[in-house]
């Protein structure tokens, strides 16, 4: 049973807005595109891996959990819950070859022949596992075995390790073999450790304690307001800015027209500047000439607001 589904993270959504709205000659523009393509590959890799979990309908399945640990957070790509054990899956979409050496260092050999150091994904799942065990103890969940696997979602990823490294075959698998690995683990844990009530409590707590990440990417990429292209964008061809005439937005490039085209651009605003907006800010961001038009759009959206007529602050929908 799927309890918490996978959606595009706020980080990916912010990167998509930045790719759309940052001036092309910005010194970090290529780095933004690089990070976005890497994160999208990871996201689609995780989605494709979900297919291999379908036969396991007895588990409660959680995707993209982010829970607090000490004064920081830990993230879990996929968590499977059963009354007998928990299974933590870290999904990796990697191109090229991963080489584990006898010192537990990991080197990634790319298809173009270059190599780079890679964070050891086995250490990563072990750390997640110990954080999860601590988190459950803190929240008074009875002890239950936790197992972890690193799942390679790109079938072309080659893994190389010396025979002395026993952890690589123990912790790493490719997506198509995941079902077999789960069947083997399943046979190892026959005894029920959690009652139905305890399992349901754990399930609800995981959803309630999940804290979505909201990174400050403008700071990270040194983006100032002057670097951001303003205006309403066309959702069909991404042309910007689209202008509004007689109550309708009409794209000059592809002729797509809609009365509500500003709504998508306001989502961009919320991702870039936060969910509070004034009439003046809306005028500037949507490139509207008339504050009366802005007032009408704000009125039609029926947004919650604070303050009197002058300086009224409107709340755009929360980001998820
Ligand atoms: Zn268009």
Tab-separated table of C-alpha atoms and ligand atoms in Angstrom:
chain	number	residue	atom	x	y	z
A	1	UNK	CA	0.000	0.000	0.000
A	2	UNK	CA	1.439	3.352	-1.035
A	3	UNK	CA	1.275	5.792	1.908
A	4	UNK	CA	3.520	8.640	0.767
A	5	UNK	CA	4.010	9.124	-2.958
A	6	UNK	CA	6.963	10.544	-4.785
A	7	UNK	CA	6.626	14.079	-6.170
A	8	UNK	CA	9.172	16.437	-7.658
A	9	UNK	CA	11.095	17.981	-4.762
A	10	UNK	CA	10.994	21.721	-4.025
A	11	UNK	CA	14.705	21.744	-4.957
A	12	UNK	CA	13.938	20.418	-8.471
A	13	UNK	CA	10.997	22.816	-8.858
A	14	UNK	CA	13.214	25.756	-7.836
A	15	UNK	CA	15.935	24.680	-10.272
A	16	UNK	CA	13.341	24.455	-13.070
A	17	UNK	CA	12.146	28.008	-12.318
A	18	UNK	CA	15.738	29.234	-12.235
A	19	UNK	CA	16.526	27.572	-15.551
A	20	UNK	CA	13.475	29.321	-17.022
A	21	UNK	CA	14.038	32.739	-15.467
A	22	UNK	CA	17.742	33.363	-14.897
A	23	UNK	CA	19.463	35.474	-17.540
A	24	UNK	CA	21.401	33.137	-19.841
A	25	UNK	CA	24.764	34.900	-19.398
A	26	UNK	CA	24.695	34.530	-15.586
A	27	UNK	CA	28.032	33.044	-14.478
A	28	UNK	CA	26.307	30.116	-12.693
A	29	UNK	CA	23.681	29.355	-15.358
A	30	UNK	CA	25.470	26.211	-16.599
A	31	UNK	CA	25.914	24.950	-13.021
A	32	UNK	CA	22.157	25.355	-12.481
A	33	UNK	CA	21.443	23.356	-15.651
A	34	UNK	CA	23.958	20.705	-14.540
A	35	UNK	CA	22.413	20.286	-11.116
A	36	UNK	CA	18.899	20.185	-12.609
A	37	UNK	CA	19.736	17.474	-15.144
A	38	UNK	CA	21.452	15.360	-12.449
A	39	UNK	CA	18.523	15.700	-10.046
A	40	UNK	CA	15.947	14.958	-12.768
A	41	UNK	CA	17.860	11.809	-13.764
A	42	UNK	CA	17.801	10.761	-10.095
A	43	UNK	CA	14.086	11.532	-9.798
A	44	UNK	CA	13.174	9.525	-12.911
A	45	UNK	CA	15.513	6.721	-11.795
A	46	UNK	CA	13.627	6.500	-8.491
A	47	UNK	CA	10.302	6.539	-10.354
A	48	UNK	CA	11.394	3.712	-12.646
A	49	UNK	CA	12.522	1.706	-9.626
A	50	UNK	CA	9.013	1.988	-8.108
A	51	UNK	CA	7.843	-0.409	-10.831
A	52	UNK	CA	9.863	-3.215	-9.202
A	53	UNK	CA	8.102	-2.678	-5.871
A	54	UNK	CA	4.617	-3.254	-7.265
A	55	UNK	CA	4.420	-6.992	-6.385
A	56	UNK	CA	5.049	-6.194	-2.688
A	57	UNK	CA	1.593	-4.944	-1.861
A	58	UNK	CA	1.856	-6.190	1.766
A	59	UNK	CA	4.311	-3.419	2.613
A	60	UNK	CA	3.417	0.154	3.435
A	61	UNK	CA	5.534	2.213	1.056
A	62	UNK	CA	6.892	5.715	1.733
A	63	UNK	CA	8.832	7.754	-0.801
A	64	UNK	CA	11.081	10.752	-0.151
A	65	UNK	CA	11.018	10.972	3.631
A	66	UNK	CA	13.030	13.676	5.383
A	67	UNK	CA	13.188	13.343	9.157
A	68	UNK	CA	15.097	15.210	11.836
A	69	UNK	CA	18.200	13.713	13.454
A	70	UNK	CA	19.983	15.643	16.209
A	71	UNK	CA	20.253	19.179	14.804
A	72	UNK	CA	20.101	18.038	11.175
A	73	UNK	CA	18.009	15.844	8.867
A	74	UNK	CA	18.259	12.502	7.139
A	75	UNK	CA	16.544	11.529	3.919
A	76	UNK	CA	15.205	8.199	2.742
A	77	UNK	CA	14.341	7.563	-0.914
A	78	UNK	CA	12.007	4.639	-0.245
A	79	UNK	CA	11.021	2.950	3.006
A	80	UNK	CA	9.089	-0.329	3.108
A	81	UNK	CA	7.262	-1.129	6.316
A	82	UNK	CA	6.078	-4.534	7.472
A	83	UNK	CA	5.272	-5.820	10.981
A	84	UNK	CA	8.436	-7.974	10.775
A	85	UNK	CA	11.132	-5.591	9.489
A	86	UNK	CA	11.747	-2.282	7.703
A	87	UNK	CA	13.612	-1.959	4.442
A	88	UNK	CA	15.434	1.262	3.541
A	89	UNK	CA	16.174	1.704	-0.166
A	90	UNK	CA	18.588	4.305	-1.498
A	91	UNK	CA	18.061	4.593	-5.245
A	92	UNK	CA	20.965	5.755	-7.421
A	93	UNK	CA	20.915	6.599	-11.095
A	94	UNK	CA	24.549	6.497	-12.149
A	95	UNK	CA	26.110	6.412	-15.596
A	96	UNK	CA	29.478	4.732	-16.066
A	97	UNK	CA	31.313	2.395	-13.695
A	98	UNK	CA	31.578	2.522	-9.890
A	99	UNK	CA	34.801	1.092	-8.528
A	100	UNK	CA	35.029	0.196	-4.828
A	101	UNK	CA	38.588	-0.346	-3.611
A	102	UNK	CA	39.896	-2.228	-0.552
A	103	UNK	CA	39.938	1.052	1.432
A	104	UNK	CA	36.215	1.566	0.812
A	105	UNK	CA	36.913	4.501	-1.457
A	106	UNK	CA	34.605	4.783	-4.452
A	107	UNK	CA	35.649	6.094	-7.838
A	108	UNK	CA	33.264	6.765	-10.667
A	109	UNK	CA	34.626	6.156	-14.159
A	110	UNK	CA	32.571	8.174	-16.594
A	111	UNK	CA	31.803	7.074	-20.152
A	112	UNK	CA	34.134	9.812	-21.474
A	113	UNK	CA	37.091	8.196	-19.669
A	114	UNK	CA	37.375	10.751	-16.850
A	115	UNK	CA	37.099	9.714	-13.199
A	116	UNK	CA	35.865	11.343	-10.013
A	117	UNK	CA	35.629	10.504	-6.314
A	118	UNK	CA	32.141	9.336	-5.318
A	119	UNK	CA	30.523	9.288	-1.893
A	120	UNK	CA	30.347	5.703	-0.691
A	121	UNK	CA	26.618	4.817	-0.988
A	122	UNK	CA	27.057	1.918	1.485
A	123	UNK	CA	28.178	4.357	4.197
A	124	UNK	CA	25.206	6.515	3.240
A	125	UNK	CA	22.594	3.744	3.750
A	126	UNK	CA	24.262	2.597	6.959
A	127	UNK	CA	24.058	6.160	8.297
A	128	UNK	CA	20.395	6.438	7.262
A	129	UNK	CA	19.695	3.108	8.933
A	130	UNK	CA	21.250	4.158	12.247
A	131	UNK	CA	19.442	7.531	12.134
A	132	UNK	CA	16.160	5.705	11.514
A	133	UNK	CA	16.734	3.305	14.424
A	134	UNK	CA	17.525	6.266	16.722
A	135	UNK	CA	14.504	8.178	15.453
A	136	UNK	CA	12.180	5.222	16.186
A	137	UNK	CA	13.660	4.728	19.664
A	138	UNK	CA	13.165	8.449	20.394
A	139	UNK	CA	9.547	8.165	19.281
A	140	UNK	CA	8.983	5.058	21.406
A	141	UNK	CA	8.499	2.600	18.556
A	142	UNK	CA	9.364	-0.942	19.752
A	143	UNK	CA	12.645	-2.298	18.296
A	144	UNK	CA	12.277	-3.834	14.840
A	145	UNK	CA	15.016	-5.024	12.438
A	146	UNK	CA	15.973	-2.516	9.733
A	147	UNK	CA	17.706	-3.576	6.526
A	148	UNK	CA	19.121	-1.331	3.807
A	149	UNK	CA	19.934	-1.687	0.139
A	150	UNK	CA	21.467	0.611	-2.469
A	151	UNK	CA	19.498	0.127	-5.688
A	152	UNK	CA	21.124	0.989	-9.006
A	153	UNK	CA	18.260	2.126	-11.226
A	154	UNK	CA	20.364	2.418	-14.378
A	155	UNK	CA	20.792	-1.167	-15.665
A	156	UNK	CA	23.976	-0.093	-17.492
A	157	UNK	CA	25.848	0.925	-14.317
A	158	UNK	CA	28.818	-1.421	-13.805
A	159	UNK	CA	29.946	-2.148	-10.237
A	160	UNK	CA	33.508	-3.323	-9.617
A	161	UNK	CA	34.875	-4.385	-6.234
A	162	UNK	CA	37.664	-6.677	-4.970
A	163	UNK	CA	36.424	-10.097	-3.759
A	164	UNK	CA	37.542	-9.124	-0.239
A	165	UNK	CA	34.864	-6.436	-0.129
A	166	UNK	CA	31.886	-8.413	1.220
A	167	UNK	CA	29.681	-5.364	1.701
A	168	UNK	CA	29.218	-4.571	-1.992
A	169	UNK	CA	27.245	-7.759	-2.807
A	170	UNK	CA	25.455	-7.486	0.550
A	171	UNK	CA	24.251	-3.902	0.118
A	172	UNK	CA	24.139	-3.181	-3.613
A	173	UNK	CA	21.708	-4.454	-6.202
A	174	UNK	CA	20.328	-3.429	-9.601
A	175	UNK	CA	16.609	-2.649	-9.935
A	176	UNK	CA	15.667	-5.817	-11.880
A	177	UNK	CA	17.100	-7.992	-9.047
A	178	UNK	CA	15.373	-6.055	-6.283
A	179	UNK	CA	12.389	-8.392	-6.097
A	180	UNK	CA	14.644	-11.427	-5.589
A	181	UNK	CA	16.652	-9.599	-2.910
A	182	UNK	CA	13.478	-8.640	-1.047
A	183	UNK	CA	12.217	-12.234	-1.182
A	184	UNK	CA	15.480	-13.440	0.412
A	185	UNK	CA	15.368	-10.770	3.149
A	186	UNK	CA	11.689	-11.522	3.725
A	187	UNK	CA	12.478	-15.156	4.558
A	188	UNK	CA	14.978	-14.039	7.211
A	189	UNK	CA	12.435	-12.190	9.333
A	190	UNK	CA	9.420	-14.356	10.133
A	191	UNK	CA	8.522	-13.012	13.555
A	192	UNK	CA	6.144	-10.068	13.898
A	193	UNK	CA	7.753	-7.292	15.956
A	194	UNK	CA	5.022	-4.661	15.673
A	195	UNK	CA	1.293	-5.013	16.274
A	196	UNK	CA	-1.175	-3.534	13.789
A	197	UNK	CA	-1.676	-0.600	16.138
A	198	UNK	CA	2.072	0.050	16.489
A	199	UNK	CA	2.550	-0.197	12.737
A	200	UNK	CA	-0.244	2.274	12.127
A	201	UNK	CA	1.252	4.636	14.724
A	202	UNK	CA	4.660	4.439	13.026
A	203	UNK	CA	3.043	5.030	9.653
A	204	UNK	CA	1.227	8.164	10.807
A	205	UNK	CA	4.314	9.474	12.608
A	206	UNK	CA	6.486	9.118	9.509
A	207	UNK	CA	4.055	11.220	7.472
A	208	UNK	CA	3.585	13.791	10.245
A	209	UNK	CA	7.318	14.181	10.984
A	210	UNK	CA	8.329	14.518	7.338
A	211	UNK	CA	9.880	17.981	6.800
A	212	UNK	CA	10.148	18.964	3.120
A	213	UNK	CA	13.454	20.518	2.145
A	214	UNK	CA	13.331	24.157	1.071
A	215	UNK	CA	16.895	25.113	0.091
A	216	UNK	CA	17.988	28.709	-0.538
A	217	UNK	CA	19.264	28.218	-4.083
A	218	UNK	CA	19.440	31.928	-4.914
A	219	UNK	CA	22.058	32.309	-2.214
A	220	UNK	CA	23.886	29.193	-3.318
A	221	UNK	CA	24.034	30.348	-6.942
A	222	UNK	CA	24.541	34.038	-6.067
A	223	UNK	CA	21.451	35.206	-7.879
A	224	UNK	CA	20.260	38.768	-7.416
A	225	UNK	CA	16.854	40.126	-8.307
A	226	UNK	CA	18.263	41.836	-11.416
A	227	UNK	CA	19.283	38.376	-12.760
A	228	UNK	CA	15.674	37.153	-12.826
A	229	UNK	CA	13.604	37.508	-15.999
A	230	UNK	CA	10.122	38.740	-15.104
A	231	UNK	CA	6.800	38.265	-16.859
A	232	UNK	CA	4.201	35.579	-17.501
A	233	UNK	CA	5.509	32.565	-19.430
A	234	UNK	CA	3.591	30.521	-21.983
A	235	UNK	CA	2.957	27.012	-20.656
A	236	UNK	CA	2.878	25.622	-24.211
A	237	UNK	CA	6.117	27.001	-25.705
A	238	UNK	CA	7.746	28.717	-22.649
A	239	UNK	CA	7.907	32.091	-24.442
A	240	UNK	CA	8.191	35.019	-22.061
A	241	UNK	CA	6.790	37.619	-21.489
A	242	UNK	CA	3.218	36.982	-22.573
A	243	UNK	CA	1.010	40.099	-22.392
A	244	UNK	CA	-2.587	40.428	-21.317
A	245	UNK	CA	-5.157	42.123	-23.526
A	246	UNK	CA	-8.856	42.446	-22.787
A	247	UNK	CA	-8.680	39.961	-19.942
A	248	UNK	CA	-6.769	37.209	-21.823
A	249	UNK	CA	-3.102	36.257	-22.032
A	250	UNK	CA	-2.141	35.506	-25.648
A	251	UNK	CA	1.281	34.103	-26.522
A	252	UNK	CA	2.797	36.084	-29.432
A	253	UNK	CA	4.869	33.064	-30.454
A	254	UNK	CA	2.401	30.144	-30.503
A	255	UNK	CA	-0.929	32.021	-30.102
A	256	UNK	CA	-1.911	29.926	-27.072
A	257	UNK	CA	-4.345	31.918	-24.989
A	258	UNK	CA	-5.747	31.575	-21.507
A	259	UNK	CA	-7.322	33.760	-18.861
A	260	UNK	CA	-5.360	31.991	-16.099
A	261	UNK	CA	-1.835	31.886	-17.513
A	262	UNK	CA	-0.559	34.087	-14.656
A	263	UNK	CA	-1.207	31.304	-12.109
A	264	UNK	CA	1.820	29.229	-13.215
A	265	UNK	CA	4.052	32.291	-13.107
A	266	UNK	CA	2.870	33.054	-9.586
A	267	UNK	CA	4.030	29.552	-8.596
A	268	UNK	CA	7.437	30.627	-9.933
A	269	UNK	CA	7.222	33.760	-7.783
A	270	UNK	CA	6.456	31.697	-4.673
A	271	UNK	CA	9.419	29.394	-5.359
A	272	UNK	CA	11.769	32.341	-5.854
A	273	UNK	CA	10.581	34.880	-3.308
A	274	UNK	CA	8.254	33.093	-0.882
A	275	UNK	CA	4.489	32.956	-0.560
A	276	UNK	CA	3.773	36.593	0.475
A	277	UNK	CA	3.028	39.089	-2.282
A	278	UNK	CA	1.728	42.659	-2.508
A	279	UNK	CA	-0.113	44.307	-5.385
A	280	UNK	CA	3.090	46.202	-6.321
A	281	UNK	CA	5.216	43.027	-6.318
A	282	UNK	CA	2.626	41.220	-8.441
A	283	UNK	CA	2.581	44.129	-10.961
A	284	UNK	CA	6.358	44.050	-11.215
A	285	UNK	CA	6.694	40.264	-11.484
A	286	UNK	CA	3.917	39.781	-14.055
A	287	UNK	CA	4.972	42.980	-15.941
A	288	UNK	CA	1.491	44.464	-15.593
A	289	UNK	CA	1.117	48.155	-16.398
A	290	UNK	CA	-2.036	48.655	-14.347
A	291	UNK	CA	-2.318	48.098	-10.615
A	292	UNK	CA	-6.106	47.871	-11.138
A	293	UNK	CA	-5.609	44.767	-13.307
A	294	UNK	CA	-3.349	43.353	-10.573
A	295	UNK	CA	-6.042	44.091	-8.011
A	296	UNK	CA	-8.635	42.269	-10.107
A	297	UNK	CA	-6.365	39.211	-10.558
A	298	UNK	CA	-5.691	39.110	-6.801
A	299	UNK	CA	-9.417	39.449	-6.102
A	300	UNK	CA	-10.259	36.606	-8.536
A	301	UNK	CA	-7.679	34.308	-6.898
A	302	UNK	CA	-9.434	34.827	-3.574
A	303	UNK	CA	-6.179	34.611	-1.625
A	304	UNK	CA	-6.016	34.945	2.154
A	305	UNK	CA	-4.604	38.369	3.074
A	306	UNK	CA	-3.614	40.623	5.932
A	307	UNK	CA	-3.546	44.427	6.215
A	308	UNK	CA	-5.837	47.177	4.957
A	309	UNK	CA	-6.391	48.222	1.348
A	310	UNK	CA	-2.984	49.945	1.193
A	311	UNK	CA	-0.009	47.636	1.699
A	312	UNK	CA	-2.198	44.541	1.810
A	313	UNK	CA	-0.153	41.313	1.825
A	314	UNK	CA	-1.582	38.256	0.059
A	315	UNK	CA	-0.583	34.624	0.711
A	316	UNK	CA	0.087	32.421	-2.293
A	317	UNK	CA	-0.564	28.676	-1.821
A	318	UNK	CA	2.031	26.763	0.236
A	319	UNK	CA	4.721	24.915	-1.696
A	320	UNK	CA	4.868	21.154	-1.465
B	1	LIG	ZN1	3.501	30.036	-26.553
